[in-house]
Amino acid sequence: PLYSSAASDVYNRQIPDNELFDPSENMLHASVDGREYHRVYLSAEYAVNLVANGTPQCLTRAENVVRAVLECQELDKKNPHYGNFFWEKEEGIVEDLNAVEFVLIRFIPMTLRYSDRISKSLQKIIQSAVRIALDEVARVDVALIYTNIVAQDIVNSILGGQLLAEPSYIKRGFKKLRDWQAFIDRNGIPHEYNSPVYNSVTINALSHLVELTNDNEVKMIAKLIMIRLGISFALHLHPKTKRLAGPHCRAYYPFLTFQTSPESDVLDDHINHKQLPKWLKKLVSHRPLKMNVRETSDAQKKTSIGTYHSQSFSLGVASRELDTQSNRYISNQSNVFSVQYTRGNDPNPGIVYSRYLLNDKWLGDYRTTLSRGDRDIFFDEGSFRGIQNGPSSINIYAPKNLGAWERCFSAKASLIWHSDIDEIWINGKYVSELPIEVINTDVIVIGCGDVYIAIIPLSLTNLGSEAPIRIVKHEQNVVLELYNYQGPTKTFWELARPGAFYQGRTRCGFYAEVAEKSDYSSGADFAALVTRGLLIENFDNPVTYNGEKERLWAVEYKRDNERLGIELDMMQFEIKRMWTHDVLDMFPMLDSSVAIQAHDGDVKINDSILKCEGEGTRWLISLPNDHTWIAAFHGPNPSSLILEIPEGRVEIDKLTRGLITWENGQIPVSYTHLTLPTNREV
C-alpha cells in the first residue's frame, strides 16, 4: 500500500516483492496514473530488510539501494532544506518535510544494529548524510503536536548523535523527548490519537530508542509513552470486530473500510516483537462486555475522544476534528463519528461514518501533490463538534472553507453506510424504496448487520432556496445527506470571516443512538423508544459579528433520567459546555471501567488505589478477575508511590518515573531514580 507519508509503515517488516524493485534505479517503484515513481523512504526500508537478511546477495543489493536513496538527498547548500530528501526521486525537490525523518528512522538504527554487515566506506557515506540531515531536522524543529514526526525527530536525534558520537544532537533529542512527555502529560494522549496507521509508526519509532539508546532515563521515558499508546490502542479495539473503534485522528480509506488486516493483528505483532507488554491483550479480551472509554488529546482546545463498546458494535465520537497541523489534507483525514458493527457470521464488519462534503465530492475526487494521486483518501471538508456518552451522541458540522472566495454548488453533511443495509424505518414506518426525503424532526432507524442505528437530523441552516434532507443510494453505499446548500454555483459573503455580513457558522448535524438488534422486536420498536425522548434546540437570534458577540446554539437529548447536551458559540464554532446525566469530567486524561489516569491526587478503580504525592501523571489499570494491576507514575520531580490492591501493597519512598506490573503475585518494577523504604515490609 502506498497511501501517504507513513500509511504503509506497519506492513514494511518483510522484504517487498521483487516486482517492486527496479534494478535500473536500485529503488522500489510504483505506477500512478500511468507514470512511474521511485519511492525514497520505501526504498530505504527495503535496504534495511536486505541488510537484516544478511546474505551476500542481499548485502550487495542493499549497498546499491542505500546509495540510490542518498542520491535523493538535497545537497544544494543554498536550499533552505539542505539535507532533507525528496519523497520520490522524480520530484527532484523537497516538498514533504517529513521525508528526512522517514529516511533517517531507517538508516540510523540499521547502521547501529548491523555495522558488521555494512562496509566501512558505505558507513562513512551514511554518517555524512546523517549529519546534514540532522541539521535539517533541527532547523525544521517539528511542533510537539505532530506525534509520529516528533517521535521520529527525537529518535533520530538521539540515536543519530550516538552514531556520530556527537553530544549536541543527543542533547537536543533528549530535551525534545522531555518536552514531548510533559506536553502529553498536560492532556492524556498524544494529539495523533487512536490512528489505525500512525499508532504503529510512533510505536515502531520509539521501540528503536528503547532498544538502542545508551541512556536509561531516555529508555524509561520512551517505554512509558509506548505503553500509554498501547493502552489506548487496546482499549479502543473491539473484541468481536477486531478493529480499532473510532474516533480516529487519521484514518485512510482502506483502513476505514476494513480492506486491511485487523488492527488486533497489529497489536499482536507489537507484542510478539516485544515492543509492547503481553498484559495489553487482557484489556481487549478480559474487560466488561459494555464499556465507555474517554480520553483527552488537547485539554486547551477541548479535544476529547469517546468510544462505547457493546457486544456487537462500537460507537466513536470526537469532540472536534484534528485541526492542529498545517497541511489541510492531513488535518482532514480525521474520522470524527463512526459506528462499527458485526454482521452475523460474516467475518467482515460493517461501518457507518460521517463526512462534510462540498460540491458532491466523493472518494477518488481528491489529489494531494502533483506527483502522487492519493485516491484512497476521503477528506472531510467540515469542522466538527460532538459529544458521546454510552451508545448516544450529538454530532454537529459546519463547512470549513465556505465563504466569500469559495464557489460552491452543494454543501452537505453525509452519514455513510459503507456496507449493505437490511431495513429502513421512518417514524416507525417501514421504507422499501430509495431515494426518500425526510425532515429534521423525523426519527430514522436503519437496520444493518446486528444493530439498529437511530438518527434524528438537527435543524439546518438553509443557504439557498432549498436544503433537502434525504436518504439515497450512492454506488455501494447508502447515504443520509443533510444539505446546507444545493443550487447554482456561488460564493457566500455571509460566511466570510472576518466580514461585514458574518452572523455565525451554519447549523448542521444529527443525534445518533445505536442498539443491539437482539434487544428489540423490530426497527419500529427501537424507533418508539427514541421517539419517547425529547430533542431540544435553543439558538440565539441572528446578530452581525463585531469581534465580541457570541451566538449560542444548545442541543440536548433527554429521555427518562438520561441527558446528553452540547452548547456552541456559533460565531467561533467553539464548545462552551458539554454535559451528561452522569459524567463530571468531559475532558479526563483517561477514564474507563478498567483504566484511569489523572494529573494529581489519588487514582481509584475496582477496589484498588494508587497514591502519589506531588505533581506528575499517574495511571492505574485494574483487572481483579485476572489478578492483574498495572500502575505508573512519571513526573518532573521524584514522588512517593503507594499501590494498594486486594492482594497486597507496594510502597516506594521516591521515584521520578516507574512502572509496576502486578500479575498473579509477580511484581516487577521498572523505574528511574527509585528509593525504597527502609526497615519496612514491601
mmCIF file of N, CA, C and O in Angstrom, residues 28-66:
data_model
loop_
_atom_site.group_PDB
_atom_site.id
_atom_site.type_symbol
_atom_site.label_atom_id
_atom_site.label_comp_id
_atom_site.label_asym_id
_atom_site.label_seq_id
_atom_site.Cartn_x
_atom_site.Cartn_y
_atom_site.Cartn_z
ATOM 1 N N LEU A 28 12.661 0.931 -5.184
ATOM 2 C CA LEU A 28 11.308 0.431 -5.384
ATOM 3 C C LEU A 28 10.517 1.457 -6.173
ATOM 4 O O LEU A 28 10.696 2.663 -6.008
ATOM 5 N N HIS A 29 9.632 0.964 -7.016
ATOM 6 C CA HIS A 29 8.875 1.896 -7.851
ATOM 7 C C HIS A 29 7.397 1.544 -7.793
ATOM 8 O O HIS A 29 6.998 0.443 -7.390
ATOM 9 N N ALA A 30 6.573 2.492 -8.200
ATOM 10 C CA ALA A 30 5.131 2.293 -8.277
ATOM 11 C C ALA A 30 4.614 3.083 -9.464
ATOM 12 O O ALA A 30 5.201 4.102 -9.868
ATOM 13 N N SER A 31 3.525 2.607 -10.012
ATOM 14 C CA SER A 31 2.895 3.279 -11.140
ATOM 15 C C SER A 31 1.652 3.996 -10.649
ATOM 16 O O SER A 31 0.786 3.385 -10.011
ATOM 17 N N VAL A 32 1.562 5.301 -10.893
ATOM 18 C CA VAL A 32 0.412 6.106 -10.510
ATOM 19 C C VAL A 32 -0.053 6.876 -11.736
ATOM 20 O O VAL A 32 0.701 7.667 -12.304
ATOM 21 N N ASP A 33 -1.298 6.613 -12.142
ATOM 22 C CA ASP A 33 -1.863 7.281 -13.319
ATOM 23 C C ASP A 33 -0.954 7.141 -14.538
ATOM 24 O O ASP A 33 -0.760 8.096 -15.310
ATOM 25 N N GLY A 34 -0.368 5.961 -14.698
ATOM 26 C CA GLY A 34 0.454 5.692 -15.867
ATOM 27 C C GLY A 34 1.864 6.230 -15.795
ATOM 28 O O GLY A 34 2.632 6.075 -16.746
ATOM 29 N N ARG A 35 2.243 6.852 -14.679
ATOM 30 C CA ARG A 35 3.591 7.382 -14.521
ATOM 31 C C ARG A 35 4.334 6.574 -13.468
ATOM 32 O O ARG A 35 3.742 6.115 -12.488
ATOM 33 N N GLU A 36 5.633 6.405 -13.665
ATOM 34 C CA GLU A 36 6.455 5.637 -12.736
ATOM 35 C C GLU A 36 7.110 6.565 -11.708
ATOM 36 O O GLU A 36 7.637 7.625 -12.062
ATOM 37 N N TYR A 37 7.050 6.143 -10.457
ATOM 38 C CA TYR A 37 7.673 6.901 -9.383
ATOM 39 C C TYR A 37 8.525 5.969 -8.546
ATOM 40 O O TYR A 37 8.117 4.848 -8.242
ATOM 41 N N HIS A 38 9.694 6.445 -8.160
ATOM 42 C CA HIS A 38 10.597 5.675 -7.305
ATOM 43 C C HIS A 38 10.525 6.251 -5.900
ATOM 44 O O HIS A 38 10.878 7.407 -5.664
ATOM 45 N N ARG A 39 10.059 5.406 -4.967
ATOM 46 C CA ARG A 39 9.727 5.832 -3.616
ATOM 47 C C ARG A 39 10.972 5.807 -2.736
ATOM 48 O O ARG A 39 11.587 4.756 -2.543
ATOM 49 N N VAL A 40 11.309 6.950 -2.157
ATOM 50 C CA VAL A 40 12.579 7.082 -1.450
ATOM 51 C C VAL A 40 12.542 6.366 -0.104
ATOM 52 O O VAL A 40 13.389 5.523 0.188
ATOM 53 N N TYR A 41 11.566 6.679 0.751
ATOM 54 C CA TYR A 41 11.607 6.084 2.092
ATOM 55 C C TYR A 41 11.274 4.600 2.042
ATOM 56 O O TYR A 41 11.800 3.814 2.845
ATOM 57 N N LEU A 42 10.417 4.175 1.093
ATOM 58 C CA LEU A 42 10.147 2.740 0.963
ATOM 59 C C LEU A 42 11.385 2.000 0.464
ATOM 60 O O LEU A 42 11.631 0.853 0.850
ATOM 61 N N SER A 43 12.169 2.653 -0.365
ATOM 62 C CA SER A 43 13.428 2.043 -0.798
ATOM 63 C C SER A 43 14.405 1.947 0.372
ATOM 64 O O SER A 43 15.146 0.965 0.498
ATOM 65 N N ALA A 44 14.403 2.957 1.247
ATOM 66 C CA ALA A 44 15.240 2.884 2.456
ATOM 67 C C ALA A 44 14.811 1.707 3.318
ATOM 68 O O ALA A 44 15.651 0.986 3.875
ATOM 69 N N GLU A 45 13.500 1.481 3.437
ATOM 70 C CA GLU A 45 13.002 0.338 4.200
ATOM 71 C C GLU A 45 13.449 -0.979 3.562
ATOM 72 O O GLU A 45 13.794 -1.941 4.254
ATOM 73 N N TYR A 46 13.433 -1.019 2.253
ATOM 74 C CA TYR A 46 13.881 -2.209 1.529
ATOM 75 C C TYR A 46 15.348 -2.503 1.839
ATOM 76 O O TYR A 46 15.743 -3.652 2.074
ATOM 77 N N ALA A 47 16.160 -1.456 1.876
ATOM 78 C CA ALA A 47 17.580 -1.639 2.205
ATOM 79 C C ALA A 47 17.746 -2.214 3.608
ATOM 80 O O ALA A 47 18.580 -3.100 3.836
ATOM 81 N N VAL A 48 16.950 -1.726 4.574
ATOM 82 C CA VAL A 48 17.019 -2.247 5.940
ATOM 83 C C VAL A 48 16.713 -3.739 5.953
ATOM 84 O O VAL A 48 17.416 -4.538 6.596
ATOM 85 N N ASN A 49 15.674 -4.140 5.251
ATOM 86 C CA ASN A 49 15.289 -5.550 5.226
ATOM 87 C C ASN A 49 16.345 -6.419 4.540
ATOM 88 O O ASN A 49 16.571 -7.555 4.943
ATOM 89 N N LEU A 50 16.981 -5.868 3.525
ATOM 90 C CA LEU A 50 18.059 -6.607 2.855
ATOM 91 C C LEU A 50 19.244 -6.814 3.801
ATOM 92 O O LEU A 50 19.818 -7.910 3.870
ATOM 93 N N VAL A 51 19.603 -5.764 4.535
ATOM 94 C CA VAL A 51 20.721 -5.883 5.478
ATOM 95 C C VAL A 51 20.367 -6.866 6.591
ATOM 96 O O VAL A 51 21.197 -7.685 7.005
ATOM 97 N N ALA A 52 19.125 -6.796 7.078
ATOM 98 C CA ALA A 52 18.700 -7.729 8.125
ATOM 99 C C ALA A 52 18.746 -9.166 7.625
ATOM 100 O O ALA A 52 19.079 -10.087 8.388
ATOM 101 N N ASN A 53 18.433 -9.382 6.362
ATOM 102 C CA ASN A 53 18.502 -10.727 5.776
ATOM 103 C C ASN A 53 19.926 -11.250 5.822
ATOM 104 O O ASN A 53 20.184 -12.392 6.210
ATOM 105 N N GLY A 54 20.878 -10.397 5.410
ATOM 106 C CA GLY A 54 22.287 -10.661 5.657
ATOM 107 C C GLY A 54 23.018 -11.564 4.693
ATOM 108 O O GLY A 54 24.224 -11.786 4.868
ATOM 109 N N THR A 55 22.352 -12.095 3.659
ATOM 110 C CA THR A 55 23.076 -12.923 2.696
ATOM 111 C C THR A 55 23.982 -12.035 1.848
ATOM 112 O O THR A 55 23.723 -10.834 1.702
ATOM 113 N N PRO A 56 25.049 -12.590 1.283
ATOM 114 C CA PRO A 56 25.936 -11.768 0.441
ATOM 115 C C PRO A 56 25.186 -11.059 -0.683
ATOM 116 O O PRO A 56 25.459 -9.890 -0.987
ATOM 117 N N GLN A 57 24.244 -11.780 -1.315
ATOM 118 C CA GLN A 57 23.485 -11.164 -2.403
ATOM 119 C C GLN A 57 22.642 -9.994 -1.891
ATOM 120 O O GLN A 57 22.559 -8.932 -2.533
ATOM 121 N N CYS A 58 21.995 -10.190 -0.705
ATOM 122 C CA CYS A 58 21.180 -9.116 -0.133
ATOM 123 C C CYS A 58 22.035 -7.915 0.252
ATOM 124 O O CYS A 58 21.640 -6.761 0.036
ATOM 125 N N LEU A 59 23.220 -8.166 0.814
ATOM 126 C CA LEU A 59 24.078 -7.055 1.244
ATOM 127 C C LEU A 59 24.604 -6.269 0.048
ATOM 128 O O LEU A 59 24.743 -5.038 0.111
ATOM 129 N N THR A 60 24.891 -6.960 -1.031
ATOM 130 C CA THR A 60 25.332 -6.262 -2.254
ATOM 131 C C THR A 60 24.227 -5.363 -2.776
ATOM 132 O O THR A 60 24.465 -4.192 -3.116
ATOM 133 N N ARG A 61 23.007 -5.930 -2.846
ATOM 134 C CA ARG A 61 21.894 -5.108 -3.325
ATOM 135 C C ARG A 61 21.608 -3.976 -2.345
ATOM 136 O O ARG A 61 21.318 -2.846 -2.774
ATOM 137 N N ALA A 62 21.701 -4.248 -1.045
ATOM 138 C CA ALA A 62 21.422 -3.211 -0.045
ATOM 139 C C ALA A 62 22.337 -2.010 -0.227
ATOM 140 O O ALA A 62 21.901 -0.862 -0.128
ATOM 141 N N GLU A 63 23.623 -2.275 -0.483
ATOM 142 C CA GLU A 63 24.561 -1.166 -0.670
ATOM 143 C C GLU A 63 24.146 -0.314 -1.862
ATOM 144 O O GLU A 63 24.186 0.920 -1.798
ATOM 145 N N ASN A 64 23.707 -0.952 -2.938
ATOM 146 C CA ASN A 64 23.263 -0.207 -4.120
ATOM 147 C C ASN A 64 22.013 0.616 -3.815
ATOM 148 O O ASN A 64 21.879 1.759 -4.268
ATOM 149 N N VAL A 65 21.108 0.033 -3.036
ATOM 150 C CA VAL A 65 19.868 0.740 -2.705
ATOM 151 C C VAL A 65 20.160 1.926 -1.799
ATOM 152 O O VAL A 65 19.622 3.025 -1.994
ATOM 153 N N VAL A 66 21.025 1.734 -0.811
ATOM 154 C CA VAL A 66 21.374 2.841 0.086
ATOM 155 C C VAL A 66 21.967 3.998 -0.703
ATOM 156 O O VAL A 66 21.595 5.168 -0.502
#
